[in-house]
Tab-separated table of C-alpha atoms in Angstrom:
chain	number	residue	atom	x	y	z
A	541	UNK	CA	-13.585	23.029	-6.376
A	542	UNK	CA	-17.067	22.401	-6.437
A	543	UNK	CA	-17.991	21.178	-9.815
A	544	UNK	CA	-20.808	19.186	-8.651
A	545	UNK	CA	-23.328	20.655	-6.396
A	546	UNK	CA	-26.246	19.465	-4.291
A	547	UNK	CA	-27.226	22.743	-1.988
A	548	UNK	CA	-29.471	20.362	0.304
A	549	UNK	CA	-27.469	18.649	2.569
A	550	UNK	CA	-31.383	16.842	3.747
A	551	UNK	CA	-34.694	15.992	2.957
A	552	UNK	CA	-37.500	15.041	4.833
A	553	UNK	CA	-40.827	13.913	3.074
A	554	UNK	CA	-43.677	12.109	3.564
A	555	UNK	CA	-44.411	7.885	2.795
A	556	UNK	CA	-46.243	8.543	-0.395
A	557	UNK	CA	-45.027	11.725	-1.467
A	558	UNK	CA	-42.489	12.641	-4.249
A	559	UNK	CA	-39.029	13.373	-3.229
A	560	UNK	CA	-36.909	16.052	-5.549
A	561	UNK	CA	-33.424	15.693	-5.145
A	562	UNK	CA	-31.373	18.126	-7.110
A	563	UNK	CA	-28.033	19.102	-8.283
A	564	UNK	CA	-25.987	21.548	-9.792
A	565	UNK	CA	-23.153	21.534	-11.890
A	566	UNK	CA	-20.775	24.318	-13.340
A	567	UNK	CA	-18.416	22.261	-15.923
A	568	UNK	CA	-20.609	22.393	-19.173
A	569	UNK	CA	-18.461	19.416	-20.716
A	570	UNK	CA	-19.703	17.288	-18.745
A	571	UNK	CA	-22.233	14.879	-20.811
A	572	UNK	CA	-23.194	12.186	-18.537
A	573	UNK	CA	-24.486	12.022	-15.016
A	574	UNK	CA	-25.592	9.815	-12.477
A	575	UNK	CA	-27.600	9.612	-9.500
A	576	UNK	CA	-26.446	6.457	-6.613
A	577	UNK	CA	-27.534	5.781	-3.234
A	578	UNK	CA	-25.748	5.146	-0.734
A	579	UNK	CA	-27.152	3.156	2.582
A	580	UNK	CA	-25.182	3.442	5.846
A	581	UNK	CA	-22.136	1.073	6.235
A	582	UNK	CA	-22.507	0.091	2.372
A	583	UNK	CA	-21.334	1.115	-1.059
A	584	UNK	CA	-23.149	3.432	-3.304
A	585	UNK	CA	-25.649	1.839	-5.478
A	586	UNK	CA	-26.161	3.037	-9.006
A	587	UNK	CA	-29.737	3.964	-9.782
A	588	UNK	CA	-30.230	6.039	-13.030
A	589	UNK	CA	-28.611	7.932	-15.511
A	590	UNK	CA	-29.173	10.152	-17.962
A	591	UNK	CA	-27.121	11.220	-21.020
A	592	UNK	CA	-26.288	15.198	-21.597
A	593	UNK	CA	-28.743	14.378	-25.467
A	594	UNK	CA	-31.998	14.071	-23.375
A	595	UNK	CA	-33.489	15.858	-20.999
A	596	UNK	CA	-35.542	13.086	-19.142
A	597	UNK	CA	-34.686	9.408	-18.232
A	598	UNK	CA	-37.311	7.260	-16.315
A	599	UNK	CA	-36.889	3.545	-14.590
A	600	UNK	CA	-40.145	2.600	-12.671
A	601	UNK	CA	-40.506	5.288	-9.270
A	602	UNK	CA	-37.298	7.103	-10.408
A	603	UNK	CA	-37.091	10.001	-13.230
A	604	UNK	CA	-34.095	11.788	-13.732
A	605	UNK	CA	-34.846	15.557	-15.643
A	606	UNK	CA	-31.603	17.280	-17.193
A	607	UNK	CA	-32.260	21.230	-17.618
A	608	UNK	CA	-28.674	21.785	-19.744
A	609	UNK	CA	-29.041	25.501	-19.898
A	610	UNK	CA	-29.604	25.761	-16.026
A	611	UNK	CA	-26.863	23.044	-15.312
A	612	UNK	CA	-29.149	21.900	-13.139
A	613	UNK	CA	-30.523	17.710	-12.710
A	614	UNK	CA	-33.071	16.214	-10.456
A	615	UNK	CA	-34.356	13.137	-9.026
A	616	UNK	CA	-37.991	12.631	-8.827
A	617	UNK	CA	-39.227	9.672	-6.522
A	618	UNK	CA	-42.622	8.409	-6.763
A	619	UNK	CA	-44.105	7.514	-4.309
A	620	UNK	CA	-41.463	7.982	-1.905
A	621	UNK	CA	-41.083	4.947	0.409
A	622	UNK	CA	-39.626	4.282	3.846
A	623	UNK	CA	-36.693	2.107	2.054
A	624	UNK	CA	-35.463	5.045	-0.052
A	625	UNK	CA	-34.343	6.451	2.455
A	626	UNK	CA	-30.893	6.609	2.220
A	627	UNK	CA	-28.091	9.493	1.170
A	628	UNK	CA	-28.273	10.201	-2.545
A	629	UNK	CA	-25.083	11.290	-4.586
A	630	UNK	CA	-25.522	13.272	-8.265
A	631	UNK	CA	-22.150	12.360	-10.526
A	632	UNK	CA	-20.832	13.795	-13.434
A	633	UNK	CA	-18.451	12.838	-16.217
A	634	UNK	CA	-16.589	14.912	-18.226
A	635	UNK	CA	-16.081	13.444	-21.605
A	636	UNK	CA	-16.976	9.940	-23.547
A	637	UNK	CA	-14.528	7.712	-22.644
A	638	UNK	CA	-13.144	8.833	-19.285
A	639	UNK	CA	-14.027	7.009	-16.352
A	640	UNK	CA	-13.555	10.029	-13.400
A	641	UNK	CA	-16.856	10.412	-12.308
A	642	UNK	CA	-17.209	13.932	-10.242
A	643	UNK	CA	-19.467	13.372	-7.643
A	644	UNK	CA	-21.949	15.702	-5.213
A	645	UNK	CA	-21.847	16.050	-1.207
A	646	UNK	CA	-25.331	13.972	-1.472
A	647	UNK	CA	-28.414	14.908	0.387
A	648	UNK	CA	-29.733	12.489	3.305
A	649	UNK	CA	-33.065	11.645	2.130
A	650	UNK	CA	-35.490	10.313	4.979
A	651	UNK	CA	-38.714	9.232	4.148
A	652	UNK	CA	-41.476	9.253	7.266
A	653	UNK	CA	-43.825	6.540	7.756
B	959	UNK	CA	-26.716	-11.932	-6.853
B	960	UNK	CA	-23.037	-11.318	-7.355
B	961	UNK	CA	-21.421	-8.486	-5.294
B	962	UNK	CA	-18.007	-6.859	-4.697
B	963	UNK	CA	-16.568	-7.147	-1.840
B	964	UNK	CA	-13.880	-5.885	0.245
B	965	UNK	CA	-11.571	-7.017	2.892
B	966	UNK	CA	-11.092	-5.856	6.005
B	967	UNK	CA	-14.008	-3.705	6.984
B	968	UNK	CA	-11.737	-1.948	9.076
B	969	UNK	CA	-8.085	-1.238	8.837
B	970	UNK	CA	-5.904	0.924	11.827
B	971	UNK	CA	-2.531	1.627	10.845
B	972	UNK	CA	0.074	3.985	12.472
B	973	UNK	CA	1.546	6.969	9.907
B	974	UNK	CA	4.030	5.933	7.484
B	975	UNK	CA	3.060	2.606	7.928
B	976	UNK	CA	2.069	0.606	4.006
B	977	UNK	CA	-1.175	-0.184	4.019
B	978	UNK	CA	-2.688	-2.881	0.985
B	979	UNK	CA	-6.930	-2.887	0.608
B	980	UNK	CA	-8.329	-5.687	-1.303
B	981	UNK	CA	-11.186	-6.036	-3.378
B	982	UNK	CA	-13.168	-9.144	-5.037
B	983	UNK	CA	-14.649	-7.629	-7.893
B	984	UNK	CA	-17.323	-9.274	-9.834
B	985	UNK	CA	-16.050	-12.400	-11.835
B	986	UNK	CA	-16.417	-11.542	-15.116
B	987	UNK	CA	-16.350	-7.582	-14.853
B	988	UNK	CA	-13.289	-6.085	-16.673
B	989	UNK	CA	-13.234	-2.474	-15.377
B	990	UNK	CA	-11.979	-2.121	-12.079
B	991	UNK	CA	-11.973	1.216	-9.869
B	992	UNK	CA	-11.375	3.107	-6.670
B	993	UNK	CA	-12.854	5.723	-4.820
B	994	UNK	CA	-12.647	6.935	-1.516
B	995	UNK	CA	-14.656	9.498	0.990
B	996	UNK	CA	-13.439	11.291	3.740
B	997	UNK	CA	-15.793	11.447	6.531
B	998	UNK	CA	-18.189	14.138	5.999
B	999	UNK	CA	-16.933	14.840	2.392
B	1000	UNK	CA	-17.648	13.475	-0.825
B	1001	UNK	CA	-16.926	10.696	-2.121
B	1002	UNK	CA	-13.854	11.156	-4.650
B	1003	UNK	CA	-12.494	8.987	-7.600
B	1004	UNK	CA	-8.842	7.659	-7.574
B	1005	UNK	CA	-8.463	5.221	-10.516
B	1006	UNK	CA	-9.564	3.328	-13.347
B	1007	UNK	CA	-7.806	-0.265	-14.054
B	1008	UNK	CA	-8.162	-2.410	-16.930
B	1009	UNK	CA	-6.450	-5.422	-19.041
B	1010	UNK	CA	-3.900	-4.791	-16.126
B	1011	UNK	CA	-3.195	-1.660	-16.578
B	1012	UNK	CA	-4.384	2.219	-14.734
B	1013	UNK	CA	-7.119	3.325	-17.344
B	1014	UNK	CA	-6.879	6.675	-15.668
B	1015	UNK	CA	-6.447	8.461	-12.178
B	1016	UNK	CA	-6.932	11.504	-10.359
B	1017	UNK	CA	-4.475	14.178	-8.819
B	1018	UNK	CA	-5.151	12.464	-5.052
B	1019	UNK	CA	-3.634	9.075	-6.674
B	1020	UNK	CA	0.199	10.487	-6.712
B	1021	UNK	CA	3.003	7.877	-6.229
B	1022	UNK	CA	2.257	6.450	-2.858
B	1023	UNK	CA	-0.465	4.870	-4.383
B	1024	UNK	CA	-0.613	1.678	-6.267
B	1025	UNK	CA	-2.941	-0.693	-7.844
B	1026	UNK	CA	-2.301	-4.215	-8.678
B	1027	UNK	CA	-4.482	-7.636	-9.684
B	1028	UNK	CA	-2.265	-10.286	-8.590
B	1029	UNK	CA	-4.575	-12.919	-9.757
B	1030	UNK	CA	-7.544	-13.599	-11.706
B	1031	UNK	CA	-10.104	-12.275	-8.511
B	1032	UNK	CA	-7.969	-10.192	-6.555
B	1033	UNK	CA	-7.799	-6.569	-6.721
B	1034	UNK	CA	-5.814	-4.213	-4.477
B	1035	UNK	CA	-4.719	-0.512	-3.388
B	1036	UNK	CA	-1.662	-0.053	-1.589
B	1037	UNK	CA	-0.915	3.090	0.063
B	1038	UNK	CA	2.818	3.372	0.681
B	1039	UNK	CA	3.761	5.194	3.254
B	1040	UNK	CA	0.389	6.398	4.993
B	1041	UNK	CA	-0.575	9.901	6.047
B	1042	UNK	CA	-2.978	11.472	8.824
B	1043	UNK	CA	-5.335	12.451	5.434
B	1044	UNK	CA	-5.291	9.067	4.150
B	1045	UNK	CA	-7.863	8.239	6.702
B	1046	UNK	CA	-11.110	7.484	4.924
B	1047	UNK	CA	-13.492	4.752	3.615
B	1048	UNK	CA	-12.096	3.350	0.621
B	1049	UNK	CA	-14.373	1.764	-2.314
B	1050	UNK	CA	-13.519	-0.840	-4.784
B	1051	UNK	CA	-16.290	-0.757	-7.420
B	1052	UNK	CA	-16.381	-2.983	-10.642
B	1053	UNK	CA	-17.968	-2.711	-14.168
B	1054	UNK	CA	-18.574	-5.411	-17.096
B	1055	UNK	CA	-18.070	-2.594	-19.340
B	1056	UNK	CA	-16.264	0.890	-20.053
B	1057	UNK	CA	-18.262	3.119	-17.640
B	1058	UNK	CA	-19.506	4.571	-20.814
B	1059	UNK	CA	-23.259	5.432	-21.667
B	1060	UNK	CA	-24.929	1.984	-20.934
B	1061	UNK	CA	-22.594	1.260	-18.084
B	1062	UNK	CA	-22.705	1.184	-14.510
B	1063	UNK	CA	-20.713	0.110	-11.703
B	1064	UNK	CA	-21.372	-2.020	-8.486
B	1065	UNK	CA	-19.370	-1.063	-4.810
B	1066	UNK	CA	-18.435	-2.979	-2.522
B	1067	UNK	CA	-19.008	-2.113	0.778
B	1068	UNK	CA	-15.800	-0.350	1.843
B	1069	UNK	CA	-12.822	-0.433	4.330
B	1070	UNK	CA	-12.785	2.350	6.415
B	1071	UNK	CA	-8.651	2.983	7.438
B	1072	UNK	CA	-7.880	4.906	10.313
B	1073	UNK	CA	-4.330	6.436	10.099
B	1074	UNK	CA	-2.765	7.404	13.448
Protein backbone atom coordinates (compact mmCIF):
# COMPACT_ATOMS: atom_id res chain seq x y z
CA UNK A 1 0.00 0.00 0.00
CA UNK A 2 1.73 2.79 -1.32
CA UNK A 3 -0.45 5.78 -1.05
CA UNK A 4 2.31 8.14 -0.78
CA UNK A 5 5.11 8.02 -3.17
CA UNK A 6 8.55 9.58 -3.55
CA UNK A 7 10.26 7.47 -6.65
CA UNK A 8 13.80 9.04 -5.66
CA UNK A 9 15.16 7.30 -2.97
CA UNK A 10 18.41 10.34 -3.43
CA UNK A 11 19.49 13.49 -4.53
CA UNK A 12 22.62 14.96 -5.07
CA UNK A 13 22.94 18.76 -6.03
CA UNK A 14 25.10 21.39 -5.98
CA UNK A 15 25.71 24.38 -2.87
CA UNK A 16 23.71 26.99 -4.65
CA UNK A 17 21.53 25.12 -6.78
CA UNK A 18 17.75 24.32 -6.42
CA UNK A 19 16.83 21.00 -5.12
CA UNK A 20 13.26 19.39 -6.44
CA UNK A 21 12.04 16.91 -4.25
CA UNK A 22 8.86 15.29 -5.37
CA UNK A 23 6.06 13.06 -4.51
CA UNK A 24 3.28 11.20 -5.61
CA UNK A 25 0.15 10.30 -4.26
CA UNK A 26 -2.82 8.00 -5.46
CA UNK A 27 -5.70 8.69 -2.68
CA UNK A 28 -7.46 11.84 -4.21
CA UNK A 29 -9.15 12.58 -0.69
CA UNK A 30 -6.41 13.49 0.61
CA UNK A 31 -6.46 17.51 1.13
CA UNK A 32 -3.48 18.34 3.07
CA UNK A 33 0.18 17.51 2.80
CA UNK A 34 3.35 18.07 4.28
CA UNK A 35 6.88 18.05 3.62
CA UNK A 36 9.49 17.30 7.13
CA UNK A 37 13.03 16.66 7.39
CA UNK A 38 14.46 14.43 9.07
CA UNK A 39 18.39 14.69 10.27
CA UNK A 40 20.18 11.48 11.34
CA UNK A 41 19.59 10.30 14.98
CA UNK A 42 16.68 13.03 15.31
CA UNK A 43 12.97 13.47 14.79
CA UNK A 44 11.41 14.77 11.69
CA UNK A 45 11.08 18.42 11.54
CA UNK A 46 8.05 20.01 9.97
CA UNK A 47 8.88 22.47 7.23
CA UNK A 48 5.89 23.47 4.96
CA UNK A 49 2.60 22.68 4.02
CA UNK A 50 0.29 23.24 1.66
CA UNK A 51 -3.53 22.85 1.60
CA UNK A 52 -5.28 20.61 -1.36
CA UNK A 53 -7.24 24.73 -2.28
CA UNK A 54 -3.85 26.09 -3.58
CA UNK A 55 -1.50 25.04 -5.69
CA UNK A 56 1.66 26.89 -4.29
CA UNK A 57 2.83 27.62 -0.66
CA UNK A 58 6.17 29.53 -0.09
CA UNK A 59 8.25 30.18 3.40
CA UNK A 60 11.64 31.94 2.62
CA UNK A 61 14.13 29.12 0.43
CA UNK A 62 11.24 26.56 0.52
CA UNK A 63 8.11 26.45 -2.04
CA UNK A 64 5.87 23.72 -2.00
CA UNK A 65 3.78 23.38 -5.73
CA UNK A 66 0.54 21.05 -5.58
CA UNK A 67 -0.37 19.79 -9.30
CA UNK A 68 -4.00 18.10 -8.03
CA UNK A 69 -4.76 16.61 -11.37
CA UNK A 70 -1.25 14.88 -11.58
CA UNK A 71 -1.35 13.92 -7.78
CA UNK A 72 1.84 14.97 -7.85
CA UNK A 73 3.77 17.78 -5.02
CA UNK A 74 7.22 19.14 -4.93
CA UNK A 75 9.72 20.82 -2.90
CA UNK A 76 11.72 23.52 -4.39
CA UNK A 77 14.92 24.66 -2.37
CA UNK A 78 16.59 27.79 -3.12
CA UNK A 79 19.58 28.00 -2.96
CA UNK A 80 20.28 24.68 -1.76
CA UNK A 81 22.74 24.71 1.19
CA UNK A 82 25.13 22.25 2.79
CA UNK A 83 22.68 22.18 6.04
CA UNK A 84 19.66 20.95 4.05
CA UNK A 85 20.97 18.19 3.66
CA UNK A 86 19.10 15.80 5.34
CA UNK A 87 16.25 12.96 4.31
CA UNK A 88 13.01 14.65 3.32
CA UNK A 89 9.52 12.92 3.94
CA UNK A 90 6.16 14.15 1.74
CA UNK A 91 2.83 13.40 4.12
CA UNK A 92 -0.59 13.26 3.38
CA UNK A 93 -3.88 13.49 5.23
CA UNK A 94 -6.93 12.20 4.31
CA UNK A 95 -9.73 14.30 5.55
CA UNK A 96 -10.21 17.65 7.87
CA UNK A 97 -10.11 16.56 11.12
CA UNK A 98 -8.14 13.31 11.18
CA UNK A 99 -4.82 13.31 12.48
CA UNK A 100 -3.18 9.98 10.42
CA UNK A 101 -0.77 11.55 8.43
CA UNK A 102 0.39 9.01 5.44
CA UNK A 103 3.80 9.53 4.92
CA UNK A 104 6.54 8.88 1.83
CA UNK A 105 9.84 6.57 1.91
CA UNK A 106 11.71 10.18 1.79
CA UNK A 107 14.56 10.93 -0.49
CA UNK A 108 18.20 11.54 1.08
CA UNK A 109 18.96 14.90 -0.07
CA UNK A 110 22.83 15.80 -0.01
CA UNK A 111 23.88 19.02 -0.87
CA UNK A 112 27.84 19.35 -2.11
CA UNK A 113 29.96 22.08 -1.03
CA UNK B 1 13.41 26.65 22.48
CA UNK B 2 11.11 24.02 23.87
CA UNK B 3 11.48 20.43 22.51
CA UNK B 4 10.02 16.92 23.00
CA UNK B 5 11.84 14.58 24.23
CA UNK B 6 12.08 11.00 24.76
CA UNK B 7 13.49 8.57 27.15
CA UNK B 8 15.67 6.06 26.67
CA UNK B 9 17.42 6.55 23.39
CA UNK B 10 17.75 3.02 23.28
CA UNK B 11 15.66 0.23 24.60
CA UNK B 12 16.71 -3.91 24.18
CA UNK B 13 14.12 -6.12 25.30
CA UNK B 14 13.77 -9.95 24.82
CA UNK B 15 10.23 -11.12 22.88
CA UNK B 16 7.21 -11.11 24.88
CA UNK B 17 8.77 -9.03 27.21
CA UNK B 18 6.33 -5.33 28.06
CA UNK B 19 8.05 -2.67 27.00
CA UNK B 20 6.76 1.28 28.23
CA UNK B 21 8.45 4.46 25.95
CA UNK B 22 8.09 7.80 27.42
CA UNK B 23 7.74 11.05 26.03
CA UNK B 24 7.94 14.82 27.47
CA UNK B 25 5.87 16.59 25.17
CA UNK B 26 5.84 20.27 24.99
CA UNK B 27 4.21 21.94 28.14
CA UNK B 28 1.40 23.47 26.96
CA UNK B 29 0.73 21.34 23.68
CA UNK B 30 -2.60 19.39 23.89
CA UNK B 31 -2.30 16.91 20.98
CA UNK B 32 -0.16 14.16 21.61
CA UNK B 33 1.00 11.38 18.98
CA UNK B 34 3.03 8.38 17.95
CA UNK B 35 4.75 7.19 15.11
CA UNK B 36 7.20 4.74 14.46
CA UNK B 37 9.74 3.61 11.43
CA UNK B 38 11.12 0.46 10.78
CA UNK B 39 14.58 0.60 9.62
CA UNK B 40 14.68 1.23 6.04
CA UNK B 41 10.85 1.86 5.83
CA UNK B 42 8.74 4.69 6.34
CA UNK B 43 7.90 6.22 8.97
CA UNK B 44 4.18 5.13 10.01
CA UNK B 45 1.49 6.76 12.33
CA UNK B 46 0.07 4.83 15.39
CA UNK B 47 -2.09 7.28 17.41
CA UNK B 48 -3.57 10.44 18.20
CA UNK B 49 -4.22 11.33 22.11
CA UNK B 50 -6.04 14.12 23.50
CA UNK B 51 -8.00 15.48 26.78
CA UNK B 52 -6.86 11.88 27.83
CA UNK B 53 -8.26 10.08 25.53
CA UNK B 54 -6.96 8.06 21.77
CA UNK B 55 -8.14 10.78 19.18
CA UNK B 56 -7.55 8.10 16.62
CA UNK B 57 -5.16 5.13 15.62
CA UNK B 58 -4.04 3.04 12.94
CA UNK B 59 -4.47 -0.80 12.11
CA UNK B 60 -0.56 -1.42 13.50
CA UNK B 61 -1.93 0.01 17.03
CA UNK B 62 -4.08 -3.35 17.87
CA UNK B 63 -4.43 -4.29 21.60
CA UNK B 64 -0.89 -4.80 22.68
CA UNK B 65 -0.56 -1.33 22.45
CA UNK B 66 -1.40 1.32 24.91
CA UNK B 67 -1.13 4.93 25.55
CA UNK B 68 -1.38 6.64 28.79
CA UNK B 69 -0.47 10.37 30.44
CA UNK B 70 0.00 9.55 33.94
CA UNK B 71 0.67 13.07 34.84
CA UNK B 72 0.55 16.49 33.68
CA UNK B 73 4.21 15.99 31.46
CA UNK B 74 4.41 12.46 30.99
CA UNK B 75 3.40 10.65 28.01
CA UNK B 76 3.87 6.94 27.26
CA UNK B 77 3.47 3.79 24.80
CA UNK B 78 3.46 0.50 26.18
CA UNK B 79 3.84 -2.42 24.06
CA UNK B 80 2.53 -5.50 25.86
CA UNK B 81 3.89 -8.38 25.03
CA UNK B 82 6.71 -7.50 22.36
CA UNK B 83 7.30 -9.09 18.97
CA UNK B 84 10.47 -9.60 16.59
CA UNK B 85 8.48 -6.68 14.25
CA UNK B 86 8.10 -4.39 17.02
CA UNK B 87 11.67 -3.49 16.56
CA UNK B 88 11.86 0.08 15.33
CA UNK B 89 12.46 3.77 16.26
CA UNK B 90 9.55 5.02 17.95
CA UNK B 91 8.46 8.91 17.84
CA UNK B 92 6.52 10.86 20.30
CA UNK B 93 5.56 14.12 18.54
CA UNK B 94 3.34 16.94 20.12
CA UNK B 95 1.02 19.73 18.76
CA UNK B 96 -0.61 22.99 20.48
CA UNK B 97 -3.37 22.41 18.20
CA UNK B 98 -5.59 19.80 16.16
CA UNK B 99 -3.07 18.86 13.41
CA UNK B 100 -5.51 20.66 11.27
CA UNK B 101 -4.65 23.31 8.49
CA UNK B 102 -2.48 25.80 10.57
CA UNK B 103 -1.00 23.05 12.64
CA UNK B 104 2.12 21.33 12.93
CA UNK B 105 3.81 19.01 15.12
CA UNK B 106 7.33 18.86 16.82
CA UNK B 107 9.31 15.09 17.37
CA UNK B 108 11.24 14.20 19.67
CA UNK B 109 14.14 12.48 18.90
CA UNK B 110 13.15 8.81 19.20
CA UNK B 111 13.88 5.48 21.05
CA UNK B 112 15.04 3.01 18.89
CA UNK B 113 13.82 -0.73 20.63
CA UNK B 114 15.49 -3.70 19.65
CA UNK B 115 13.29 -6.83 20.23
CA UNK B 116 15.20 -10.13 20.51
Amino acid sequence: DQQVKQNSPSLSVQEGRISILNCDYTNSMFDYFLWYKKYPAEGPTFLISISSIKDKNEDGRFTVFLNKSAKHLSLHIVPSQPGDSAVYFCAARVDNYGQNFVFGPGTRLSVLP
Amino acid sequence: EPEVTQTPSHQVTQMGQEVILRCVPISNHLYFYWYRQILGQKVEFLVSFYNNEISEKSEIFDDQFSVERPDGSNFTLKIRSTKLEDSAMYFCASSPTKLARMGTQYFGPGTRLTVL
